[in-house]
XYZ file of N, CA and C in Angstrom:
246
model
N 0.846 -1.168 0.000
C 0.000 0.000 0.000
C 0.897 1.239 0.000
N 0.695 2.096 -0.971
C 1.493 3.324 -1.052
C 0.789 4.439 -0.298
N 1.588 5.230 0.413
C 1.060 6.303 1.255
C 1.855 7.571 0.977
N 1.132 8.682 0.823
C 1.773 9.978 0.606
C 1.138 10.990 1.553
N 1.925 11.870 2.101
C 1.407 12.906 2.994
C 1.257 14.221 2.236
N 0.071 14.799 2.333
C -0.187 16.129 1.776
C 0.718 17.119 2.518
N 1.151 18.185 1.871
C 2.005 19.163 2.566
C 1.402 19.676 3.880
N 0.082 19.840 3.934
C -0.566 20.279 5.182
C -0.302 19.266 6.297
N -0.508 17.992 6.008
C -0.275 16.955 7.014
C 1.193 16.919 7.422
N 2.078 17.004 6.467
C 3.521 16.992 6.742
C 3.912 18.155 7.646
N 3.358 19.333 7.371
C 3.678 20.525 8.168
C 3.182 20.407 9.604
N 2.096 19.685 9.823
C 1.482 19.610 11.146
C 2.032 18.489 12.029
N 2.792 17.561 11.480
C 3.269 16.411 12.258
C 3.971 16.821 13.545
N 4.980 17.652 13.429
C 5.792 18.010 14.590
C 4.974 18.766 15.635
N 4.187 19.743 15.196
C 3.431 20.545 16.165
C 2.341 19.746 16.857
N 1.908 18.642 16.249
C 0.861 17.817 16.863
C 1.419 16.592 17.575
N 2.709 16.352 17.444
C 3.349 15.293 18.219
C 3.390 13.921 17.580
N 3.368 13.865 16.263
C 3.431 12.579 15.562
C 4.663 12.545 14.666
N 5.028 11.346 14.266
C 6.111 11.181 13.300
C 5.528 10.596 12.015
N 6.258 10.750 10.935
C 5.812 10.183 9.667
C 5.703 8.667 9.767
N 6.613 8.048 10.497
C 6.578 6.593 10.678
C 5.304 6.152 11.394
N 4.878 6.924 12.401
C 3.640 6.598 13.114
C 2.421 6.734 12.203
N 2.422 7.748 11.358
C 1.302 7.932 10.432
C 1.228 6.766 9.451
N 2.353 6.366 8.922
C 2.385 5.228 7.995
C 1.906 3.963 8.696
N 2.375 3.729 9.919
C 1.929 2.553 10.681
C 0.429 2.620 10.961
N -0.091 3.813 11.205
C -1.519 3.983 11.453
C -2.328 3.594 10.220
N -1.887 4.007 9.043
C -2.582 3.652 7.804
C -2.477 2.147 7.546
N -1.316 1.584 7.782
C -1.094 0.164 7.477
C -1.757 -0.777 8.474
N -1.747 -0.425 9.766
C -2.196 -1.366 10.798
C -3.361 -0.879 11.642
N -3.737 0.373 11.498
C -4.740 0.949 12.383
C -6.166 0.561 12.040
N -7.043 0.924 12.942
C -8.478 0.740 12.752
C -8.945 1.718 11.674
N -9.753 1.236 10.747
C -10.261 2.071 9.664
C -11.708 2.455 9.967
N -12.067 3.730 9.698
C -13.439 4.173 9.907
C -13.801 5.228 8.865
N -15.096 5.384 8.635
C -15.598 6.354 7.676
C -15.550 7.751 8.296
N -15.078 8.715 7.523
C -14.975 10.097 7.993
C -15.798 11.007 7.065
N -15.893 12.263 7.424
C -16.649 13.242 6.638
C -16.012 13.476 5.269
N -16.831 13.998 4.362
C -16.380 14.451 3.049
C -15.759 13.340 2.209
N -16.237 12.112 2.388
C -15.743 10.991 1.590
C -14.349 10.525 1.945
N -13.876 10.921 3.096
C -12.534 10.519 3.529
C -12.598 9.267 4.381
N -11.458 8.670 4.562
C -11.324 7.507 5.433
C -10.409 7.885 6.582
N -10.812 7.528 7.794
C -9.982 7.775 8.966
C -9.301 6.490 9.391
N -8.130 6.639 9.946
C -7.363 5.524 10.501
C -6.934 5.922 11.898
N -6.982 4.975 12.826
C -6.666 5.273 14.227
C -5.782 4.164 14.786
N -4.744 4.563 15.524
C -3.843 3.584 16.133
C -3.231 4.179 17.404
N -3.110 3.365 18.435
C -2.483 3.788 19.697
C -1.015 3.379 19.718
N -0.204 4.245 20.323
C 1.234 4.007 20.447
C 1.667 4.273 21.885
N 2.611 3.495 22.408
C 3.173 3.828 23.716
C 3.925 5.156 23.603
N 3.863 5.958 24.630
C 4.517 7.268 24.580
C 5.468 7.458 25.750
N 4.979 7.334 26.963
C 5.787 7.465 28.175
C 6.697 8.695 28.119
N 6.064 9.851 27.954
C 6.842 11.075 27.879
C 6.006 12.284 28.242
N 6.594 13.447 28.022
C 5.946 14.704 28.367
C 5.487 15.412 27.097
N 4.270 15.931 27.144
C 3.741 16.735 26.052
C 3.016 17.925 26.670
N 3.385 19.125 26.285
C 2.807 20.355 26.844
C 2.852 20.366 28.375
N 3.998 20.019 28.901
C 4.275 20.045 30.342
C 3.438 19.064 31.165
N 2.919 18.027 30.534
C 2.175 16.981 31.245
C 2.709 15.622 30.824
N 2.694 14.690 31.739
C 3.201 13.343 31.497
C 2.080 12.454 30.948
N 2.387 11.685 29.899
C 1.420 10.764 29.293
C 2.096 9.419 29.031
N 1.294 8.361 29.072
C 1.840 7.031 28.829
C 1.544 6.512 27.427
N 0.602 7.144 26.729
C 0.239 6.676 25.388
C -0.252 7.845 24.550
N -0.280 7.611 23.248
C -0.872 8.598 22.345
C -1.620 7.854 21.248
N -2.630 8.528 20.728
C -3.436 7.970 19.655
C -3.260 8.867 18.435
N -2.884 8.253 17.332
C -2.710 8.986 16.081
C -3.917 8.689 15.197
N -4.551 9.747 14.701
C -5.632 9.623 13.736
C -5.170 10.282 12.447
N -5.267 9.544 11.353
C -4.900 10.064 10.041
C -6.143 10.031 9.165
N -6.411 11.134 8.483
C -7.551 11.230 7.580
C -7.019 11.301 6.160
N -7.511 10.384 5.313
C -6.935 10.229 3.980
C -8.009 10.003 2.925
N -7.617 10.224 1.674
C -8.438 9.871 0.520
C -7.639 8.882 -0.317
N -8.367 7.968 -0.931
C -7.703 6.955 -1.756
C -7.709 7.417 -3.194
N -6.530 7.630 -3.730
C -6.361 7.974 -5.139
C -5.588 6.804 -5.740
N -4.508 7.058 -6.428
C -3.635 5.959 -6.838
C -2.808 5.494 -5.632
N -2.764 6.347 -4.598
C -2.123 6.050 -3.306
C -3.058 6.571 -2.222
N -2.781 6.248 -0.959
C -3.505 6.881 0.145
C -2.858 8.240 0.363
N -3.627 9.301 0.174
C -3.137 10.657 0.395
C -3.649 11.117 1.750
N -2.722 11.277 2.709
C -3.080 11.700 4.062
C -3.273 13.216 4.042
N -4.505 13.643 4.402
C -4.864 15.057 4.365
C -4.460 15.761 5.655
N -4.752 15.134 6.781
C -4.408 15.740 8.071
C -4.202 14.646 9.122
N -3.558 15.041 10.205
C -3.237 14.123 11.294
C -3.624 14.792 12.611
N -4.268 14.024 13.483
C -4.638 14.502 14.812
C -4.030 13.545 15.827
N -3.492 14.099 16.913
C -2.870 13.261 17.950
C -3.539 13.566 19.287
N -3.889 12.516 20.004
C -4.476 12.638 21.348
C -3.562 11.912 22.324
N -3.243 12.576 23.415
C -2.376 11.990 24.438
C -3.213 11.582 25.639
N -2.886 10.440 26.218
C -3.579 9.979 27.426
C -2.680 9.084 28.235
């Protein structure tokens, strides 16, 4: 499965706390769900055990929203820490 990140998604990775490798793993192995505007969402949990915005968390959840063209084009990425 080929995966490409839209420039918007690429620009937001660092500020939202995800890596490109995590996004790819989310698309390849994550839970798939239907999203708005004909998009597909993917969700996957990762161990974190670190600090984000001055708070300690043990895990994070990466959500990637994509459209299927000739490849999966990731439009945006959302990260939740818990």
